[in-house]
Amino acid sequence: MTLRQVVAVVGARWRSAFTAWLLIVGVVVAVSLLRTPLYTATASVVLDVKSPDPIAGMVLPGMTAVSYMGTQLNVVQSERVALRAVQALKLDEDLNLKAEWQAATDGRGDFKSWISDLLLRKLDATPARDSNVIQVAYTASDPAFAAAVANAFVTGYIETTLDLRVEPARRHNAFFDDRSRHLREDLERAQQRLSAYQQQNGIVATDERLDVETMRLSELTTQLVALEGQANESSSRQRQLKSQSGHMQEVLASPLVIGLTTELARQESRLNELTQRLGDRNPQVDELRASVVNLRTRIEAETARVAASVTVNDSVNRTRLAQLRADVDAQRSKLLLLKGQRDEAAVLQRDVENAKASYDSVMARAMQTSIESQATQTNVSVLKRATAPAFPSSPKLLLNLAVGVMVGVLVGISVALMRELNDARLRNDHDVTDALRQPVLGALPRRSRHASPGRLRLRLTSPLSAMTPARLR
């Protein structure tokens, strides 16, 4: 069917089309007027994804992901947030809602979850385009209730976001607290072992004592070297004593020996002089000779005494050398023992330092997680609080009327065409030509109320000269 035919049919059956259009528009208007008006309250929050974490001091990598906003939308519309809204609005204390729940579920399931499902059905969370703003809208027949639910969801979302940040920190804090107690016990045991070892071995300052003992060993070694020189010298004099005792330096340097030797030489010279002058048998010569013998005896005795002192000195030097060597060996053993103690104490000290470093590290992390677990700030801020809307969001009378008019037009045209299909008629000369496959010779114009009968003329549609004999037959 062509557009011209459709127009002709609608024009011929306009009463049916208009009736259908009027019926559709009337139904739409009636439904729009009789339907309970719904109000939509909208609140909005903004997510700060660029500010660094106040404790960690860096931007969390998960906050910069593309799916972050989608995750936050799912959090807003989660049951956890809905349960917070139910608790904040005290809907679980509403007896009418409880009666509806009993009638709908026969008491099966959780009452709060049932209410949260009802709220989530009318909740809509949408992100603003090219921004970090989330709009939370709730639709209800009561504008004040719609605003209260939207604000309750925003508050529940902020609290849930805070809990999602704080809960891991609390678990970590509990773990680090437990670890810090164990590490503190390990540190105390390490310190006790170090203290017991120091008390047992009398160690106050290991390095200082080691330096003192090392210095003492050095001094003993120096004394030993000097004493070995003296012992070698005394041994050499001792050997000289056996062969040339009279020519020893100690004997030659002795004042008494020098005096006796001088006196002996003087007496011998006098003895020679008296012997030559008085003879060998002179009493004075005998007396002087006895004096010379006495001096020689005394010189020998003094020489023997000096030699004995050299022997004693050599013996003393040897005794002192043996004792000093024993002292050096003992000091060396003591120093080696002290070094061993220092090494063992150093191991214990390193154990203490390692335990202290581990304890300090865990304590620092525990303090950080403790602060994080007590955080009260999130990266979500309320941008707009929902208020009771003044006008309903549904039904929209003008929009519904426009849609009804368009639908009514389509239904009216459809009704006219359906009637035409059930009762087809020839509306114009084109219908005759298309339906009968015959040419139209002429057409009488539609008679007007004011037209006179004598003015009616036949309108020829095809000149006779153009017709063939076949068409006339």
PDB file of C-alpha atoms in Angstrom, residues 102-316:
ATOM      1  CA  GLN A 102       6.567 -12.643  57.616  1.00  0.00           C
ATOM      2  CA  ALA A 103       3.839 -12.662  54.980  1.00  0.00           C
ATOM      3  CA  ALA A 104       6.268 -12.687  52.046  1.00  0.00           C
ATOM      4  CA  THR A 105       8.819 -15.234  53.294  1.00  0.00           C
ATOM      5  CA  ASP A 106       7.004 -17.108  56.090  1.00  0.00           C
ATOM      6  CA  GLY A 107       9.799 -16.045  58.403  1.00  0.00           C
ATOM      7  CA  ARG A 108      12.552 -17.644  56.331  1.00  0.00           C
ATOM      8  CA  GLY A 109      15.842 -15.844  55.825  1.00  0.00           C
ATOM      9  CA  ASP A 110      17.196 -12.763  57.517  1.00  0.00           C
ATOM     10  CA  PHE A 111      14.899  -9.804  58.115  1.00  0.00           C
ATOM     11  CA  LYS A 112      17.616  -7.176  57.680  1.00  0.00           C
ATOM     12  CA  SER A 113      18.828  -8.738  54.451  1.00  0.00           C
ATOM     13  CA  TRP A 114      15.267  -8.709  53.135  1.00  0.00           C
ATOM     14  CA  ILE A 115      14.941  -4.996  53.890  1.00  0.00           C
ATOM     15  CA  SER A 116      18.345  -4.289  52.321  1.00  0.00           C
ATOM     16  CA  ASP A 117      17.231  -6.074  49.141  1.00  0.00           C
ATOM     17  CA  LEU A 118      14.123  -3.868  49.018  1.00  0.00           C
ATOM     18  CA  LEU A 119      16.236  -0.741  49.372  1.00  0.00           C
ATOM     19  CA  LEU A 120      18.785  -1.836  46.766  1.00  0.00           C
ATOM     20  CA  ARG A 121      16.022  -2.363  44.186  1.00  0.00           C
ATOM     21  CA  LYS A 122      15.231   1.352  44.205  1.00  0.00           C
ATOM     22  CA  LEU A 123      18.795   2.564  44.593  1.00  0.00           C
ATOM     23  CA  ASP A 124      20.786   3.825  41.660  1.00  0.00           C
ATOM     24  CA  ALA A 125      24.502   4.705  41.817  1.00  0.00           C
ATOM     25  CA  THR A 126      26.041   6.222  38.719  1.00  0.00           C
ATOM     26  CA  PRO A 127      29.442   7.837  38.132  1.00  0.00           C
ATOM     27  CA  ALA A 128      29.627  11.302  36.669  1.00  0.00           C
ATOM     28  CA  ARG A 129      31.239  11.384  33.257  1.00  0.00           C
ATOM     29  CA  ASP A 130      34.992  12.053  33.205  1.00  0.00           C
ATOM     30  CA  SER A 131      35.134  12.733  36.962  1.00  0.00           C
ATOM     31  CA  ASN A 132      35.494  10.993  40.313  1.00  0.00           C
ATOM     32  CA  VAL A 133      31.999  11.897  41.483  1.00  0.00           C
ATOM     33  CA  ILE A 134      29.429   9.205  42.281  1.00  0.00           C
ATOM     34  CA  GLN A 135      25.745  10.133  42.401  1.00  0.00           C
ATOM     35  CA  VAL A 136      23.562   8.070  44.723  1.00  0.00           C
ATOM     36  CA  ALA A 137      19.824   8.321  43.950  1.00  0.00           C
ATOM     37  CA  TYR A 138      16.901   6.670  45.733  1.00  0.00           C
ATOM     38  CA  THR A 139      13.308   6.672  44.556  1.00  0.00           C
ATOM     39  CA  ALA A 140      10.328   6.449  46.925  1.00  0.00           C
ATOM     40  CA  SER A 141       6.787   7.746  47.254  1.00  0.00           C
ATOM     41  CA  ASP A 142       7.802   9.823  50.289  1.00  0.00           C
ATOM     42  CA  PRO A 143      10.308  12.562  49.375  1.00  0.00           C
ATOM     43  CA  ALA A 144      11.629  12.832  52.936  1.00  0.00           C
ATOM     44  CA  PHE A 145      12.161   9.061  53.141  1.00  0.00           C
ATOM     45  CA  ALA A 146      13.918   9.065  49.767  1.00  0.00           C
ATOM     46  CA  ALA A 147      16.320  11.779  50.967  1.00  0.00           C
ATOM     47  CA  ALA A 148      16.916   9.938  54.254  1.00  0.00           C
ATOM     48  CA  VAL A 149      17.707   6.656  52.470  1.00  0.00           C
ATOM     49  CA  ALA A 150      20.075   8.358  49.995  1.00  0.00           C
ATOM     50  CA  ASN A 151      21.941  10.077  52.843  1.00  0.00           C
ATOM     51  CA  ALA A 152      22.016   6.825  54.826  1.00  0.00           C
ATOM     52  CA  PHE A 153      23.610   5.019  51.889  1.00  0.00           C
ATOM     53  CA  VAL A 154      26.203   7.777  51.498  1.00  0.00           C
ATOM     54  CA  THR A 155      27.037   7.602  55.213  1.00  0.00           C
ATOM     55  CA  GLY A 156      27.145   3.804  55.125  1.00  0.00           C
ATOM     56  CA  TYR A 157      29.404   3.909  52.057  1.00  0.00           C
ATOM     57  CA  ILE A 158      31.859   6.262  53.764  1.00  0.00           C
ATOM     58  CA  GLU A 159      31.900   4.109  56.915  1.00  0.00           C
ATOM     59  CA  THR A 160      32.319   0.941  54.853  1.00  0.00           C
ATOM     60  CA  THR A 161      35.176   2.503  52.898  1.00  0.00           C
ATOM     61  CA  LEU A 162      36.837   3.405  56.199  1.00  0.00           C
ATOM     62  CA  ASP A 163      36.316  -0.132  57.500  1.00  0.00           C
ATOM     63  CA  LEU A 164      37.789  -1.613  54.338  1.00  0.00           C
ATOM     64  CA  ARG A 165      40.911   0.475  54.914  1.00  0.00           C
ATOM     65  CA  VAL A 166      41.085  -0.056  58.678  1.00  0.00           C
ATOM     66  CA  GLU A 167      40.288  -3.785  58.916  1.00  0.00           C
ATOM     67  CA  PRO A 168      43.499  -4.960  57.161  1.00  0.00           C
ATOM     68  CA  ALA A 169      45.506  -2.573  59.329  1.00  0.00           C
ATOM     69  CA  ARG A 170      43.859  -4.016  62.449  1.00  0.00           C
ATOM     70  CA  ARG A 171      44.679  -7.561  61.383  1.00  0.00           C
ATOM     71  CA  HIS A 172      48.252  -6.533  60.591  1.00  0.00           C
ATOM     72  CA  ASN A 173      48.483  -4.710  63.920  1.00  0.00           C
ATOM     73  CA  ALA A 174      47.402  -7.827  65.797  1.00  0.00           C
ATOM     74  CA  PHE A 175      49.991  -9.878  63.893  1.00  0.00           C
ATOM     75  CA  PHE A 176      52.794  -7.382  64.532  1.00  0.00           C
ATOM     76  CA  ASP A 177      51.838  -7.079  68.213  1.00  0.00           C
ATOM     77  CA  ASP A 178      52.127 -10.841  68.590  1.00  0.00           C
ATOM     78  CA  ARG A 179      55.440 -10.895  66.730  1.00  0.00           C
ATOM     79  CA  SER A 180      56.770  -7.984  68.783  1.00  0.00           C
ATOM     80  CA  ARG A 181      56.052  -9.888  72.012  1.00  0.00           C
ATOM     81  CA  HIS A 182      57.967 -12.925  70.768  1.00  0.00           C
ATOM     82  CA  LEU A 183      60.847 -10.784  69.514  1.00  0.00           C
ATOM     83  CA  ARG A 184      60.977  -8.897  72.800  1.00  0.00           C
ATOM     84  CA  GLU A 185      61.251 -12.213  74.635  1.00  0.00           C
ATOM     85  CA  ASP A 186      64.030 -13.288  72.249  1.00  0.00           C
ATOM     86  CA  LEU A 187      65.828  -9.984  72.867  1.00  0.00           C
ATOM     87  CA  GLU A 188      65.544 -10.377  76.634  1.00  0.00           C
ATOM     88  CA  ARG A 189      66.901 -13.933  76.468  1.00  0.00           C
ATOM     89  CA  ALA A 190      69.818 -12.794  74.300  1.00  0.00           C
ATOM     90  CA  GLN A 191      70.620  -9.982  76.728  1.00  0.00           C
ATOM     91  CA  GLN A 192      70.421 -12.374  79.671  1.00  0.00           C
ATOM     92  CA  ARG A 193      72.840 -14.800  77.986  1.00  0.00           C
ATOM     93  CA  LEU A 194      75.267 -11.958  77.279  1.00  0.00           C
ATOM     94  CA  SER A 195      75.025 -10.612  80.849  1.00  0.00           C
ATOM     95  CA  ALA A 196      75.463 -14.075  82.385  1.00  0.00           C
ATOM     96  CA  TYR A 197      78.522 -14.732  80.235  1.00  0.00           C
ATOM     97  CA  GLN A 198      80.052 -11.364  81.137  1.00  0.00           C
ATOM     98  CA  GLN A 199      79.414 -11.931  84.856  1.00  0.00           C
ATOM     99  CA  GLN A 200      80.747 -15.453  84.679  1.00  0.00           C
ATOM    100  CA  ASN A 201      84.002 -14.352  83.043  1.00  0.00           C
ATOM    101  CA  GLY A 202      84.290 -10.978  84.790  1.00  0.00           C
ATOM    102  CA  ILE A 203      84.009  -9.027  81.544  1.00  0.00           C
ATOM    103  CA  VAL A 204      83.143  -5.375  81.950  1.00  0.00           C
ATOM    104  CA  ALA A 205      84.578  -3.835  78.832  1.00  0.00           C
ATOM    105  CA  THR A 206      86.002  -6.522  76.586  1.00  0.00           C
ATOM    106  CA  ASP A 207      88.008  -4.291  74.294  1.00  0.00           C
ATOM    107  CA  GLU A 208      89.450  -2.214  77.156  1.00  0.00           C
ATOM    108  CA  ARG A 209      90.508  -5.269  79.103  1.00  0.00           C
ATOM    109  CA  LEU A 210      92.010  -6.818  75.994  1.00  0.00           C
ATOM    110  CA  ASP A 211      94.018  -3.667  75.355  1.00  0.00           C
ATOM    111  CA  VAL A 212      95.315  -3.672  78.945  1.00  0.00           C
ATOM    112  CA  GLU A 213      96.323  -7.330  78.771  1.00  0.00           C
ATOM    113  CA  THR A 214      97.956  -6.806  75.377  1.00  0.00           C
ATOM    114  CA  MET A 215      99.955  -3.886  76.772  1.00  0.00           C
ATOM    115  CA  ARG A 216     100.985  -5.964  79.750  1.00  0.00           C
ATOM    116  CA  LEU A 217     102.165  -8.774  77.442  1.00  0.00           C
ATOM    117  CA  SER A 218     104.162  -6.244  75.474  1.00  0.00           C
ATOM    118  CA  GLU A 219     105.789  -4.943  78.632  1.00  0.00           C
ATOM    119  CA  LEU A 220     106.619  -8.476  79.827  1.00  0.00           C
ATOM    120  CA  THR A 221     108.090  -9.265  76.437  1.00  0.00           C
ATOM    121  CA  THR A 222     110.237  -6.146  76.617  1.00  0.00           C
ATOM    122  CA  GLN A 223     111.424  -7.107  80.100  1.00  0.00           C
ATOM    123  CA  LEU A 224     112.125 -10.639  78.918  1.00  0.00           C
ATOM    124  CA  VAL A 225     114.303  -9.380  76.083  1.00  0.00           C
ATOM    125  CA  ALA A 226     116.219  -7.097  78.440  1.00  0.00           C
ATOM    126  CA  LEU A 227     116.610  -9.839  81.041  1.00  0.00           C
ATOM    127  CA  GLU A 228     117.798 -12.304  78.408  1.00  0.00           C
ATOM    128  CA  GLY A 229     120.560  -9.814  77.540  1.00  0.00           C
ATOM    129  CA  GLN A 230     121.535  -9.524  81.177  1.00  0.00           C
ATOM    130  CA  ALA A 231     121.465 -13.301  81.613  1.00  0.00           C
ATOM    131  CA  ASN A 232     123.666 -13.814  78.588  1.00  0.00           C
ATOM    132  CA  GLU A 233     126.136 -11.262  79.931  1.00  0.00           C
ATOM    133  CA  SER A 234     126.190 -12.820  83.406  1.00  0.00           C
ATOM    134  CA  SER A 235     126.657 -16.264  81.843  1.00  0.00           C
ATOM    135  CA  SER A 236     129.592 -14.914  79.846  1.00  0.00           C
ATOM    136  CA  ARG A 237     131.144 -13.481  83.012  1.00  0.00           C
ATOM    137  CA  GLN A 238     130.520 -16.736  84.781  1.00  0.00           C
ATOM    138  CA  ARG A 239     132.476 -18.579  82.116  1.00  0.00           C
ATOM    139  CA  GLN A 240     135.206 -15.940  82.290  1.00  0.00           C
ATOM    140  CA  LEU A 241     135.356 -16.418  86.067  1.00  0.00           C
ATOM    141  CA  LYS A 242     136.494 -20.002  85.658  1.00  0.00           C
ATOM    142  CA  SER A 243     139.499 -19.083  83.530  1.00  0.00           C
ATOM    143  CA  GLN A 244     140.456 -15.488  84.367  1.00  0.00           C
ATOM    144  CA  SER A 245     138.853 -14.607  87.631  1.00  0.00           C
ATOM    145  CA  GLY A 246     141.535 -11.984  88.438  1.00  0.00           C
ATOM    146  CA  HIS A 247     141.017 -10.071  85.268  1.00  0.00           C
ATOM    147  CA  MET A 248     137.274  -9.749  85.586  1.00  0.00           C
ATOM    148  CA  GLN A 249     135.917  -6.278  85.407  1.00  0.00           C
ATOM    149  CA  GLU A 250     134.049  -6.646  88.687  1.00  0.00           C
ATOM    150  CA  VAL A 251     137.311  -7.629  90.405  1.00  0.00           C
ATOM    151  CA  LEU A 252     139.327  -4.917  88.752  1.00  0.00           C
ATOM    152  CA  ALA A 253     136.670  -2.343  89.522  1.00  0.00           C
ATOM    153  CA  SER A 254     136.305  -3.301  93.179  1.00  0.00           C
ATOM    154  CA  PRO A 255     137.673  -0.461  95.430  1.00  0.00           C
ATOM    155  CA  LEU A 256     138.757  -2.896  98.084  1.00  0.00           C
ATOM    156  CA  VAL A 257     140.701  -5.022  95.599  1.00  0.00           C
ATOM    157  CA  ILE A 258     142.242  -1.873  94.157  1.00  0.00           C
ATOM    158  CA  GLY A 259     143.249  -0.683  97.618  1.00  0.00           C
ATOM    159  CA  LEU A 260     144.606  -4.092  98.633  1.00  0.00           C
ATOM    160  CA  THR A 261     146.477  -4.405  95.339  1.00  0.00           C
ATOM    161  CA  THR A 262     148.016  -0.988  95.767  1.00  0.00           C
ATOM    162  CA  GLU A 263     148.958  -1.782  99.347  1.00  0.00           C
ATOM    163  CA  LEU A 264     150.367  -5.160  98.225  1.00  0.00           C
ATOM    164  CA  ALA A 265     152.512  -3.501  95.613  1.00  0.00           C
ATOM    165  CA  ARG A 266     153.793  -0.962  98.155  1.00  0.00           C
ATOM    166  CA  GLN A 267     154.525  -3.705 100.722  1.00  0.00           C
ATOM    167  CA  GLU A 268     156.285  -5.868  98.121  1.00  0.00           C
ATOM    168  CA  SER A 269     158.424  -2.927  97.075  1.00  0.00           C
ATOM    169  CA  ARG A 270     159.331  -2.233 100.703  1.00  0.00           C
ATOM    170  CA  LEU A 271     159.962  -5.953 101.225  1.00  0.00           C
ATOM    171  CA  ASN A 272     162.437  -6.001  98.362  1.00  0.00           C
ATOM    172  CA  GLU A 273     164.128  -2.899  99.673  1.00  0.00           C
ATOM    173  CA  LEU A 274     164.455  -4.298 103.230  1.00  0.00           C
ATOM    174  CA  THR A 275     165.569  -7.671 101.979  1.00  0.00           C
ATOM    175  CA  GLN A 276     168.377  -6.100 100.023  1.00  0.00           C
ATOM    176  CA  ARG A 277     169.369  -3.925 102.892  1.00  0.00           C
ATOM    177  CA  LEU A 278     168.784  -6.180 105.939  1.00  0.00           C
ATOM    178  CA  GLY A 279     168.766  -9.694 104.521  1.00  0.00           C
ATOM    179  CA  ASP A 280     166.123 -12.466 104.512  1.00  0.00           C
ATOM    180  CA  ARG A 281     166.363 -13.277 108.225  1.00  0.00           C
ATOM    181  CA  ASN A 282     165.684  -9.916 109.571  1.00  0.00           C
ATOM    182  CA  PRO A 283     162.647  -9.747 111.828  1.00  0.00           C
ATOM    183  CA  GLN A 284     161.346  -6.685 109.974  1.00  0.00           C
ATOM    184  CA  VAL A 285     161.696  -8.574 106.700  1.00  0.00           C
ATOM    185  CA  ASP A 286     159.789 -11.523 108.149  1.00  0.00           C
ATOM    186  CA  GLU A 287     157.124  -9.223 109.493  1.00  0.00           C
ATOM    187  CA  LEU A 288     156.812  -7.423 106.174  1.00  0.00           C
ATOM    188  CA  ARG A 289     156.769 -10.739 104.361  1.00  0.00           C
ATOM    189  CA  ALA A 290     153.881 -11.904 106.584  1.00  0.00           C
ATOM    190  CA  SER A 291     152.049  -8.665 105.806  1.00  0.00           C
ATOM    191  CA  VAL A 292     152.488  -9.298 102.079  1.00  0.00           C
ATOM    192  CA  VAL A 293     151.140 -12.802 102.468  1.00  0.00           C
ATOM    193  CA  ASN A 294     148.203 -11.441 104.407  1.00  0.00           C
ATOM    194  CA  LEU A 295     147.458  -8.878 101.689  1.00  0.00           C
ATOM    195  CA  ARG A 296     147.560 -11.526  99.038  1.00  0.00           C
ATOM    196  CA  THR A 297     145.212 -13.676 101.063  1.00  0.00           C
ATOM    197  CA  ARG A 298     142.841 -10.803 101.444  1.00  0.00           C
ATOM    198  CA  ILE A 299     143.001 -10.032  97.687  1.00  0.00           C
ATOM    199  CA  GLU A 300     142.226 -13.665  96.901  1.00  0.00           C
ATOM    200  CA  ALA A 301     139.360 -13.657  99.358  1.00  0.00           C
ATOM    201  CA  GLU A 302     137.971 -10.424  97.891  1.00  0.00           C
ATOM    202  CA  THR A 303     138.396 -11.817  94.390  1.00  0.00           C
ATOM    203  CA  ALA A 304     136.613 -14.990  95.430  1.00  0.00           C
ATOM    204  CA  ARG A 305     133.861 -12.896  97.005  1.00  0.00           C
ATOM    205  CA  VAL A 306     133.446 -10.809  93.841  1.00  0.00           C
ATOM    206  CA  ALA A 307     133.417 -13.972  91.730  1.00  0.00           C
ATOM    207  CA  ALA A 308     130.827 -15.455  94.040  1.00  0.00           C
ATOM    208  CA  SER A 309     128.667 -12.374  93.571  1.00  0.00           C
ATOM    209  CA  VAL A 310     128.963 -12.812  89.806  1.00  0.00           C
ATOM    210  CA  THR A 311     127.859 -16.419  90.176  1.00  0.00           C
ATOM    211  CA  VAL A 312     124.972 -15.406  92.393  1.00  0.00           C
ATOM    212  CA  ASN A 313     124.025 -12.639  89.946  1.00  0.00           C
ATOM    213  CA  ASP A 314     124.054 -15.125  87.080  1.00  0.00           C
ATOM    214  CA  SER A 315     121.934 -17.534  89.076  1.00  0.00           C
ATOM    215  CA  VAL A 316     119.492 -14.751  89.951  1.00  0.00           C
TER     216      VAL A 316
END
